[in-house]
XYZ file of C-alpha atoms in Angstrom:
675
model
C -17.919 50.735 -14.503
C -19.280 52.148 -11.831
C -19.142 52.100 -8.076
C -21.719 49.312 -7.384
C -21.011 47.153 -10.336
C -17.794 46.626 -9.449
C -18.524 45.738 -5.918
C -21.019 42.918 -7.365
C -18.483 41.327 -9.714
C -15.813 41.756 -7.021
C -18.588 39.836 -4.748
C -19.179 37.347 -7.609
C -15.550 36.399 -8.443
C -15.058 36.053 -4.634
C -18.484 33.700 -3.963
C -16.727 31.569 -7.466
C -13.397 31.252 -6.087
C -15.029 30.185 -2.560
C -16.755 27.580 -3.915
C -13.495 26.325 -6.358
C -11.781 25.852 -2.909
C -14.554 24.018 -1.271
C -14.667 21.843 -4.065
C -11.057 21.586 -3.871
C -10.886 21.130 -0.229
C -12.738 17.968 -0.888
C -10.558 16.508 -3.541
C -6.514 16.199 -2.185
C -4.609 15.957 -5.358
C -2.228 12.237 -5.166
C 1.526 12.748 -5.946
C 2.899 9.294 -5.662
C 5.516 8.004 -4.529
C 5.362 6.587 -8.093
C 5.188 2.340 -7.770
C 3.707 -0.437 -5.999
C 1.423 -3.498 -6.242
C -0.126 -3.441 -9.798
C -2.068 -6.423 -11.328
C -3.854 -6.366 -14.231
C -3.685 -4.682 -17.468
C -6.712 -4.314 -19.929
C -6.958 -2.508 -23.100
C -9.485 -0.636 -24.956
C -10.918 -2.461 -27.894
C -11.588 0.736 -29.817
C -8.306 2.310 -28.808
C -5.169 0.515 -28.186
C -3.594 3.217 -26.196
C -6.491 3.217 -24.020
C -5.472 1.139 -20.931
C -6.636 -0.017 -17.645
C -4.688 -0.939 -14.736
C -5.748 -3.072 -11.500
C -4.715 -3.148 -8.443
C -4.450 -4.660 -4.596
C -6.412 -1.971 -3.190
C -9.489 -1.129 -4.988
C -7.648 1.615 -7.698
C -8.499 1.260 -11.593
C -6.043 3.911 -13.339
C -6.550 4.260 -17.190
C -3.664 5.579 -19.484
C -5.088 7.225 -22.531
C -1.261 7.027 -24.194
C -0.351 3.782 -23.971
C 1.368 3.428 -20.605
C 3.391 6.315 -20.604
C 1.460 7.313 -17.909
C -1.312 6.864 -15.180
C -4.526 8.731 -13.851
C -6.536 7.149 -10.843
C -9.968 6.465 -13.037
C -12.237 5.263 -9.347
C -12.042 2.871 -6.325
C -13.700 0.108 -6.992
C -16.640 -0.679 -4.139
C -14.517 2.076 -2.202
C -12.691 -0.431 -0.124
C -9.039 -0.863 -0.069
C -9.107 -4.965 0.010
C -10.360 -6.121 -3.436
C -7.955 -7.310 -5.538
C -8.790 -6.264 -9.123
C -7.357 -9.518 -11.245
C -9.587 -9.323 -14.062
C -10.771 -6.539 -16.577
C -12.687 -6.685 -19.458
C -13.684 -3.559 -21.355
C -16.065 -4.864 -23.852
C -15.635 -5.517 -27.391
C -18.745 -3.887 -28.563
C -19.255 -0.884 -26.389
C -15.801 0.226 -24.858
C -17.876 2.460 -21.954
C -18.880 -1.365 -20.726
C -16.185 -2.238 -18.933
C -16.711 -5.309 -15.591
C -14.078 -6.019 -13.228
C -13.851 -9.236 -11.045
C -12.962 -8.890 -7.748
C -11.309 -10.830 -4.875
C -10.276 -10.333 -0.977
C -6.921 -11.968 -0.174
C -7.582 -14.004 3.318
C -11.308 -14.135 2.342
C -13.400 -15.717 0.493
C -15.445 -12.330 -0.334
C -15.120 -10.260 -3.923
C -17.768 -9.810 -6.518
C -18.244 -8.504 -10.212
C -18.351 -4.442 -10.659
C -20.177 -2.647 -14.365
C -19.505 0.339 -15.759
C -21.413 1.908 -18.416
C -19.725 4.980 -18.380
C -16.475 3.914 -19.384
C -15.482 3.373 -15.317
C -16.675 6.654 -14.046
C -19.484 5.142 -12.103
C -19.796 1.866 -10.710
C -22.387 -1.098 -9.372
C -22.042 -4.153 -8.307
C -23.915 -6.748 -9.818
C -25.873 -8.843 -7.187
C -25.409 -12.188 -8.924
C -22.109 -12.137 -7.382
C -22.130 -10.399 -4.694
C -19.682 -11.636 -1.842
C -17.750 -13.558 -4.927
C -14.389 -14.390 -5.187
C -13.803 -13.777 -8.593
C -10.347 -15.576 -9.637
C -10.597 -15.598 -13.394
C -12.659 -13.747 -15.816
C -12.211 -13.906 -19.361
C -14.441 -12.238 -22.502
C -15.536 -14.686 -25.154
C -13.302 -13.854 -28.585
C -16.395 -15.307 -30.951
C -19.025 -12.783 -28.825
C -18.314 -10.298 -27.229
C -21.926 -10.421 -24.506
C -20.680 -13.895 -23.388
C -18.420 -13.864 -20.135
C -17.123 -16.298 -18.287
C -16.263 -16.308 -14.403
C -13.713 -18.651 -12.165
C -14.595 -18.255 -8.515
C -14.269 -20.666 -5.306
C -17.409 -22.023 -6.034
C -17.248 -23.373 -9.383
C -17.315 -21.862 -13.168
C -19.988 -18.964 -14.052
C -21.366 -17.660 -17.205
C -23.472 -14.152 -18.800
C -24.894 -13.864 -21.857
C -25.644 -10.362 -21.620
C -22.253 -8.746 -20.873
C -22.061 -9.312 -17.258
C -25.744 -7.212 -16.110
C -26.468 -11.073 -14.875
C -24.956 -14.803 -14.543
C -25.047 -18.228 -13.939
C -23.684 -21.323 -12.594
C -22.647 -23.555 -15.372
C -20.448 -26.017 -13.609
C -22.345 -28.735 -10.724
C -22.927 -27.151 -7.547
C -21.424 -28.133 -4.606
C -18.669 -29.997 -6.850
C -16.346 -31.711 -4.436
C -13.774 -31.040 -7.804
C -14.703 -28.307 -10.098
C -14.290 -25.399 -7.348
C -11.691 -23.306 -7.016
C -11.210 -21.771 -10.308
C -7.837 -19.661 -11.156
C -8.127 -19.762 -14.356
C -10.625 -19.139 -17.594
C -10.195 -19.306 -21.383
C -12.686 -20.306 -23.969
C -12.074 -21.520 -27.663
C -11.540 -18.189 -30.065
C -14.059 -20.206 -32.486
C -17.041 -21.775 -30.807
C -18.226 -20.285 -27.497
C -19.306 -23.834 -25.691
C -16.035 -24.593 -25.061
C -14.553 -23.427 -22.327
C -11.194 -24.071 -20.246
C -11.004 -23.904 -16.523
C -7.716 -23.920 -14.366
C -8.783 -24.653 -10.954
C -6.409 -25.380 -7.361
C -5.806 -29.242 -8.163
C -6.209 -29.365 -12.122
C -6.930 -28.016 -15.442
C -11.005 -29.282 -16.897
C -12.869 -28.691 -19.916
C -16.807 -28.382 -21.511
C -17.416 -28.520 -25.015
C -21.154 -27.734 -24.241
C -21.236 -24.365 -22.235
C -20.741 -26.268 -19.031
C -23.494 -28.887 -19.194
C -20.547 -31.574 -18.804
C -16.944 -31.309 -17.785
C -14.194 -33.202 -18.586
C -10.915 -33.029 -16.390
C -8.130 -32.744 -18.618
C -5.182 -33.865 -16.469
C -3.107 -36.033 -19.271
C 0.448 -35.457 -19.151
C 0.019 -32.850 -15.401
C 1.243 -33.611 -12.678
C -1.523 -34.591 -9.697
C -2.759 -31.794 -7.442
C -1.551 -28.231 -9.739
C -2.181 -24.923 -9.167
C -3.499 -24.348 -12.829
C -2.492 -20.069 -12.929
C -3.394 -19.673 -16.342
C -4.437 -20.931 -19.800
C -4.688 -19.401 -23.224
C -5.582 -20.418 -26.424
C -3.698 -20.209 -30.073
C -6.137 -17.340 -31.659
C -5.300 -19.201 -34.741
C -5.027 -22.881 -33.911
C -7.093 -23.438 -31.294
C -6.076 -27.480 -30.907
C -2.647 -25.330 -29.179
C -3.450 -24.840 -25.386
C -0.901 -23.940 -22.782
C -1.616 -23.776 -18.974
C 1.086 -22.615 -16.148
C 0.497 -24.428 -12.861
C 2.654 -24.747 -9.559
C 4.420 -27.873 -11.267
C 5.559 -25.946 -14.619
C 4.624 -24.672 -17.950
C 2.445 -27.691 -20.397
C 1.500 -27.996 -23.808
C -0.819 -29.483 -25.314
C -1.657 -29.823 -29.604
C -4.711 -31.394 -28.993
C -7.108 -29.180 -27.380
C -6.098 -30.608 -23.540
C -6.965 -34.060 -24.283
C -2.849 -34.485 -23.637
C -0.446 -32.413 -22.407
C 3.050 -32.704 -22.370
C 5.253 -30.723 -19.596
C 7.948 -27.863 -21.329
C 10.734 -27.575 -20.114
C 13.506 -24.725 -20.557
C 11.823 -22.592 -16.968
C 14.003 -23.390 -13.475
C 11.268 -25.076 -11.008
C 12.423 -22.137 -8.700
C 10.606 -19.838 -11.234
C 8.048 -22.757 -11.472
C 4.850 -20.389 -10.022
C 3.632 -19.303 -13.641
C 1.173 -16.325 -12.999
C 0.398 -14.982 -16.135
C 0.893 -16.612 -19.823
C 0.738 -14.214 -22.510
C 0.961 -15.285 -26.414
C 2.799 -12.208 -29.111
C -0.538 -11.441 -31.408
C 1.748 -10.889 -34.497
C 3.594 -13.803 -33.603
C 2.473 -17.249 -32.310
C 6.086 -18.733 -31.820
C 6.313 -15.905 -28.859
C 4.762 -16.741 -25.832
C 5.354 -14.707 -22.067
C 5.934 -16.603 -19.027
C 5.259 -14.226 -15.762
C 6.805 -15.688 -13.396
C 7.826 -15.194 -9.321
C 11.185 -14.970 -10.251
C 10.471 -12.663 -13.365
C 9.720 -12.234 -17.206
C 10.586 -15.671 -19.336
C 10.064 -15.726 -22.880
C 9.984 -18.559 -25.943
C 10.397 -17.633 -29.619
C 10.291 -21.557 -30.616
C 6.836 -22.444 -28.938
C 7.956 -23.624 -25.818
C 11.017 -25.368 -26.961
C 13.849 -23.197 -25.116
C 13.245 -20.542 -22.605
C 14.999 -17.126 -21.792
C 14.848 -14.830 -18.955
C 14.573 -11.251 -19.583
C 14.603 -9.184 -16.821
C 15.958 -9.949 -12.864
C 14.544 -12.906 -11.061
C 13.442 -10.071 -8.387
C 10.750 -9.585 -10.307
C 7.119 -10.394 -9.572
C 5.190 -10.770 -12.626
C 1.230 -10.334 -12.329
C 0.431 -9.695 -16.013
C 1.693 -9.456 -18.858
C 0.006 -7.239 -21.941
C 1.273 -7.147 -25.172
C 0.431 -4.285 -27.890
C -1.659 -5.758 -30.685
C -0.305 -3.002 -32.839
C 3.631 -2.993 -32.352
C 4.873 -6.183 -30.506
C 7.779 -4.800 -29.726
C 5.502 -2.712 -26.611
C 5.812 -5.143 -23.913
C 4.043 -4.034 -20.957
C 4.486 -6.068 -16.971
C 2.404 -5.491 -13.883
C 4.885 -6.405 -11.289
C 4.430 -6.408 -7.160
C 5.861 -3.434 -5.733
C 7.529 -1.969 -9.270
C 4.580 -1.264 -10.532
C 4.484 -1.006 -14.547
C 7.615 -2.025 -16.223
C 7.406 -1.159 -20.173
C 9.402 -2.510 -22.821
C 10.069 -1.092 -26.010
C 12.104 -4.230 -27.938
C 9.530 -7.013 -27.204
C 10.627 -7.921 -23.661
C 14.951 -7.587 -24.160
C 14.913 -4.796 -21.386
C 12.447 -2.861 -19.207
C 12.498 0.499 -17.615
C 9.423 2.135 -15.111
C 6.363 3.139 -16.039
C 4.730 4.676 -13.519
C 4.379 8.117 -14.010
C 1.198 8.998 -12.133
C 0.423 4.818 -10.806
C 1.270 4.936 -6.773
C 0.160 2.066 -4.789
C 2.768 2.385 -1.560
C 1.757 2.232 1.802
C 3.413 4.962 3.812
C 4.218 4.853 7.080
C 6.499 7.814 7.914
C 6.961 11.638 7.379
C 9.911 13.475 8.078
C 9.828 17.548 7.129
C 13.642 18.964 6.821
C 14.261 21.262 9.340
C 16.700 23.484 7.358
C 14.588 23.208 4.148
C 10.664 23.244 4.480
C 9.530 22.016 0.709
C 12.315 18.746 1.236
C 10.021 15.643 2.523
C 10.687 12.240 3.130
C 8.732 9.355 3.715
C 9.514 5.872 4.543
C 7.459 2.860 3.129
C 7.184 -0.858 3.537
C 6.340 -3.997 1.967
C 8.283 -2.714 -1.447
C 11.848 -4.503 -0.086
C 14.810 -2.953 -2.646
C 12.120 -1.038 -4.048
C 10.686 0.342 -1.309
C 12.534 2.018 1.709
C 12.989 6.246 1.889
C 11.851 8.468 -0.891
C 12.239 12.190 -0.690
C 10.839 15.008 -2.176
C 12.541 18.265 -3.105
C 9.201 20.580 -4.056
C 7.147 19.481 -0.914
C 5.483 16.006 -2.038
C 4.792 17.105 -5.962
C 7.869 14.618 -7.514
C 10.000 12.262 -6.148
C 13.320 10.450 -6.202
C 13.942 7.194 -4.075
C 17.099 7.398 -1.997
C 17.338 3.683 -0.482
C 21.066 2.816 -1.156
C 21.899 0.278 1.686
C 18.893 -0.428 3.538
C 19.046 -3.668 1.968
C 14.944 -4.222 1.107
C 14.128 -3.585 4.780
C 10.848 -1.553 6.088
C 11.059 2.036 6.936
C 8.781 2.574 10.056
C 10.538 5.930 11.199
C 11.990 8.906 10.314
C 14.292 11.349 12.091
C 16.644 13.834 11.398
C 19.240 14.662 14.331
C 20.628 18.086 15.240
C 23.077 17.862 12.770
C 20.773 17.806 10.450
C 21.480 13.866 9.224
C 19.056 11.622 8.600
C 17.708 8.503 10.287
C 15.637 5.377 9.475
C 13.832 2.733 11.639
C 13.933 -0.140 10.034
C 12.608 -3.630 11.076
C 16.416 -4.426 11.532
C 17.925 -2.037 13.017
C 18.630 2.081 12.845
C 20.068 3.272 9.564
C 22.046 6.509 9.213
C 22.237 8.275 6.032
C 25.925 9.449 5.352
C 25.888 11.066 1.771
C 23.578 8.840 -0.498
C 23.957 5.702 1.197
C 22.279 4.461 5.054
C 24.706 2.477 7.351
C 23.706 0.713 9.836
C 24.070 2.009 13.474
C 25.618 -0.696 15.686
C 27.077 1.344 18.189
C 24.643 0.940 20.800
C 24.907 0.213 24.356
C 22.775 -2.042 26.506
C 21.784 -2.272 30.248
C 22.950 -4.790 31.884
C 21.309 -8.130 32.417
C 19.305 -7.454 36.039
C 20.908 -8.410 39.193
C 20.542 -12.218 40.378
C 18.019 -12.572 43.223
C 19.160 -12.131 46.707
C 20.438 -14.998 49.045
C 18.614 -15.674 51.966
C 20.194 -12.980 54.981
C 21.584 -10.723 52.382
C 20.293 -7.830 50.840
C 20.845 -5.834 47.827
C 19.690 -3.012 45.523
C 17.217 -4.525 43.297
C 16.609 -2.952 39.710
C 14.006 0.100 39.667
C 11.313 -0.576 36.903
C 9.182 1.842 35.531
C 6.167 0.358 37.485
C 7.849 2.078 40.665
C 6.978 6.092 41.010
C 10.033 7.508 40.036
C 13.232 6.440 38.656
C 16.579 8.492 38.907
C 18.873 7.803 35.326
C 22.144 5.869 35.850
C 24.669 8.285 36.766
C 22.163 9.113 39.355
C 21.841 5.383 40.726
C 22.688 4.007 44.424
C 24.266 1.184 42.902
C 26.873 0.392 40.195
C 26.178 -0.883 36.558
C 28.754 -1.962 33.414
C 26.991 -1.232 29.975
C 26.795 -4.398 27.561
C 29.101 -3.636 25.363
C 27.817 -2.375 21.453
C 26.975 -5.555 19.509
C 24.744 -5.960 16.198
C 21.862 -3.999 16.440
C 18.609 -5.591 14.799
C 15.618 -3.940 16.495
C 13.084 -3.077 15.249
C 12.647 0.602 15.913
C 9.058 1.826 15.898
C 9.602 5.841 16.555
C 11.894 8.129 16.332
C 11.219 11.501 18.592
C 14.119 13.922 18.988
C 13.662 16.415 22.066
C 15.772 19.056 22.487
C 19.804 17.604 21.058
C 18.584 14.242 22.737
C 17.118 11.494 19.821
C 14.792 8.809 21.305
C 14.217 5.543 20.158
C 11.518 3.196 20.115
C 12.063 -0.475 19.717
C 11.179 -3.855 20.224
C 13.633 -4.395 22.512
C 13.550 -1.250 24.665
C 14.257 2.924 25.019
C 17.080 4.282 23.442
C 18.193 7.369 24.096
C 20.895 9.293 21.401
C 23.247 12.443 22.577
C 25.368 12.283 19.479
C 22.685 12.920 16.558
C 22.081 8.965 16.309
C 25.371 7.597 15.750
C 25.187 5.652 18.653
C 23.330 4.873 21.316
C 22.361 3.911 25.087
C 18.859 1.813 26.158
C 17.524 4.321 28.768
C 18.003 2.465 32.368
C 15.386 1.194 34.800
C 13.030 -0.709 32.352
C 12.026 -4.410 32.562
C 13.217 -5.772 28.914
C 10.477 -4.659 26.838
C 8.743 -3.722 23.155
C 8.502 0.186 23.424
C 5.713 1.218 20.436
C 5.701 5.034 20.605
C 7.748 8.192 22.135
C 7.129 11.504 21.766
C 9.131 14.127 23.159
C 8.847 18.569 22.677
C 11.348 20.409 24.832
C 12.443 18.371 27.986
C 9.283 16.549 27.694
C 9.275 13.205 26.207
C 6.530 10.565 26.575
C 6.819 6.456 25.917
C 4.955 3.663 25.809
C 3.763 -0.142 24.657
C 0.764 -0.574 23.912
C -0.910 -0.127 27.480
C 1.566 1.307 29.262
C 3.756 4.767 29.476
C 6.349 6.630 31.204
C 6.678 10.368 31.235
C 10.183 12.117 31.824
C 9.895 15.884 32.632
C 13.742 16.737 32.649
C 14.931 15.604 28.812
C 15.120 11.987 30.161
C 16.871 12.516 33.307
C 14.144 11.258 35.482
C 11.114 8.522 34.561
C 7.704 8.031 36.023
C 4.691 5.973 35.016
C 1.477 7.690 34.253
C -1.830 5.924 34.757
C -3.385 6.113 30.557
C -7.274 7.094 30.099
C -9.289 4.576 31.492
C -11.407 4.440 28.658
C -8.331 3.965 26.462
C -7.570 -0.158 26.098
C -4.780 0.037 24.082
C -2.533 3.322 22.505
C -2.279 3.893 18.881
C -0.356 7.104 18.254
C 0.961 9.727 20.798
C 1.930 13.225 20.840
C 3.720 16.391 22.989
C 2.736 19.824 22.060
C 4.967 22.873 23.293
C 2.965 23.675 26.914
C 3.958 20.104 28.178
C 0.574 18.873 26.968
C 0.280 15.148 26.538
C -1.841 13.907 23.822
C -2.924 9.850 23.427
C -5.682 7.987 20.543
C -6.524 4.985 20.617
C -9.466 3.032 19.219
C -11.848 4.595 21.717
C -10.799 8.305 20.529
C -8.441 10.609 21.464
C -7.260 12.093 25.298
C -5.221 15.107 26.561
C -4.024 15.774 29.912
C -2.440 19.359 31.012
C -1.163 17.893 34.256
C 1.676 15.209 33.493
C -0.927 12.482 33.217
C -2.555 12.399 36.152
C -6.509 13.411 34.946
C -7.177 13.225 30.753
C -10.198 14.406 29.200
C -11.569 14.342 26.087
C -11.399 17.336 23.735
C -14.704 18.893 23.415
C -17.366 18.377 20.029
C -14.428 16.219 19.330
C -16.385 12.936 18.721
C -13.576 10.287 17.034
C -12.569 6.459 17.032
C -9.716 5.029 15.842
C -6.984 7.193 16.292
C -3.784 6.761 13.702
C -2.375 9.490 14.231
C -1.473 12.823 16.420
C 1.057 15.104 15.547
C 1.969 18.870 16.981
C 2.246 21.172 14.360
C 4.755 23.742 15.583
C 5.064 26.204 13.582
C 0.671 26.868 13.018
C 0.359 25.413 17.078
C -2.148 23.065 16.222
C -2.411 19.135 16.775
C -3.385 16.981 13.599
C -4.988 14.352 13.468
C -6.150 11.137 11.106
C -8.307 8.872 12.553
C -10.223 5.754 11.453
C -8.938 3.202 8.046
C -12.490 4.412 6.263
C -12.673 8.139 7.720
C -11.787 11.310 4.472
C -11.693 14.030 7.264
C -8.798 15.698 8.222
C -8.571 17.436 11.883
C -6.798 20.499 13.716
C -7.203 21.316 17.240
C -5.784 25.085 17.353
C -3.886 25.626 20.792
C -4.134 27.152 23.431
C -8.151 27.971 22.286
C -8.340 24.422 21.054
C -10.596 25.259 18.158
C -11.703 22.477 15.830
C -10.823 22.652 11.853
C -11.496 19.876 9.750
C -10.770 19.389 6.349
C -12.846 16.319 4.263
C -9.601 14.581 1.837
C -11.831 12.285 -0.011
C -8.885 9.531 0.899
C -8.615 7.030 3.891
C -5.464 9.044 5.897
C -3.315 7.145 7.752
C -1.476 10.529 8.805
C -1.631 14.002 7.926
C 1.321 17.146 8.155
C 1.973 20.607 7.026
C 4.050 22.317 4.746
C 3.993 25.615 4.283
C 0.301 27.015 3.643
C -1.189 23.749 3.122
C -1.418 20.487 4.326
C -0.115 17.094 3.015
C -1.627 13.205 3.831
C -0.300 10.113 3.465
C -2.842 7.226 2.906
C -3.281 3.642 3.486
C -2.181 2.043 0.539
C -2.353 4.858 -2.192
C 0.780 6.895 -1.507
C 1.044 10.915 -0.350
C -1.866 13.079 -1.315
C -1.485 16.699 -0.792
C -4.333 19.490 0.263
C -4.837 21.934 -2.732
C -2.483 25.229 -2.214
C -5.376 28.233 -1.051
C -5.506 31.301 -3.063
C -3.441 34.178 -1.699
C -5.102 36.814 0.255
C -3.478 39.770 -1.602
C -5.212 37.376 -4.898
C -8.536 37.533 -3.253
C -7.701 41.266 -2.610
C -7.690 42.374 -6.390
C -10.143 40.801 -7.658
């Protein structure tokens, strides 16, 4: 090969590599931590190993091996507030999928349709903005679907493309429909469970009858199922318990066996191979009857909140649960025991991130809203795999993480500071508070009043001109909003005050000179420490010895994040954008050509001398401002980021509700040179 041809080949190869890098740059990869809220299952009627899973954040997952592992399939509606509780895969065409969605605390939602197996989606206009609480196909006619909404019952006869209301328009009784069931033989017979009582039509919705005999008044009906072999047998779950009818709903009898503490039965599921076996997914675990409801036994712990139950029709020993916080649980013994089956599924809300100081490949994240299944997760390989390390945290939400000078970890929770000792977290109660403010001076006498952060400056306690007596340590249960480390001193911004530790977090003292109040943020670098509430800030340039109140940018109405760089530059962000001060807060400027709003996170990356920025709940761009020239870089991550950090030669981000995402590792320069 001649020199010119070799050069051309290398040039083409380089272009291909760069093109691939551009593609990767717009698609960061999700890596957990696995688990979180899972809402609903659906199965491909033509391939029982092909499952779909709905979430509370608009994401749909799929599994092609019976739920052993999962991968993200599509983000329905491009919204993170859509609860996907209803998924229907067409029995005539498995590429056709219909999804019903609703929004927590809102009447919004809709029906979404895919014709290519979930790759692309369209909004069904007839149901746009409707809160879809139930959706089911007719067992005898795959083109017929029925949906329950806050407004009533709707029907489609063309596989979900068009819909019409089949319950009385504007009805004051037949509305807020939470559950739907269709007779397996006659599609004209439809059952609808409302937030009040159950209803039935035998003529496709032309006439409706309330079927409440035997049901306690004002019962929310969460689930209705019809026995596929004997349609006269109906099961219904409600806030008042589980009911069974052997007369096609004419009369119900309350089934005994499930205690009142677990009476919120969200879903009922009958074993397709043994009709005597029925599973009840409740807010306090999974219950099972093997005698058609005469007796019930709980087969999980009471902490499990079950949203959906799936029983493999080809192997009834395979039972799966979609749960709050715990994701997917799977059983291979008919529901007697369960293990997590969350590989590839992550719906975690991460609020804090920490890179280990001694091992850059080890990172930690803190999560909220997952109680005992959340807390802190650790990865020793840069975020590719995660393990929970939450023993001792008592299910508390974790708002902040920091590593002390002795390399021990500390977690700031909703209920105090925890320190990792071995593999167990212990709460730090060695916290000393400032004395209460001195009483008002009596007439004719002088007293030394308590200095506040509103004054121009104040001195640390040891330099004060008046004697103070610190209050003894006691149980510390304040919400710890943020940590920072400046030199060998740790700082904690809490709901009851600003605290400092010179003992690697083993003991803490309240920083004196401030009126008791909530502190939301703290950032430190070397001897510069910046702390703030939502709309006021104080600065120390000598490691916390003296503090000065500083004026915030006039156009910034509320702080949402802050950082301090190596040169002592102060960075604050909020709804109006990002601002920087190079003169200790005397003046503030925006960064040239960086037009951002709703800034979520600002972080000074020491190794690369750049400020990393994430902004907006709908913004997928990660930004970096290099210091000192303030040159801007940006990456389209494909995800709505809560924060962004660096790890080695690439970046890692945390999303609002979908865990950690990692920038694909860049091609090494030596590899590029070898082509």
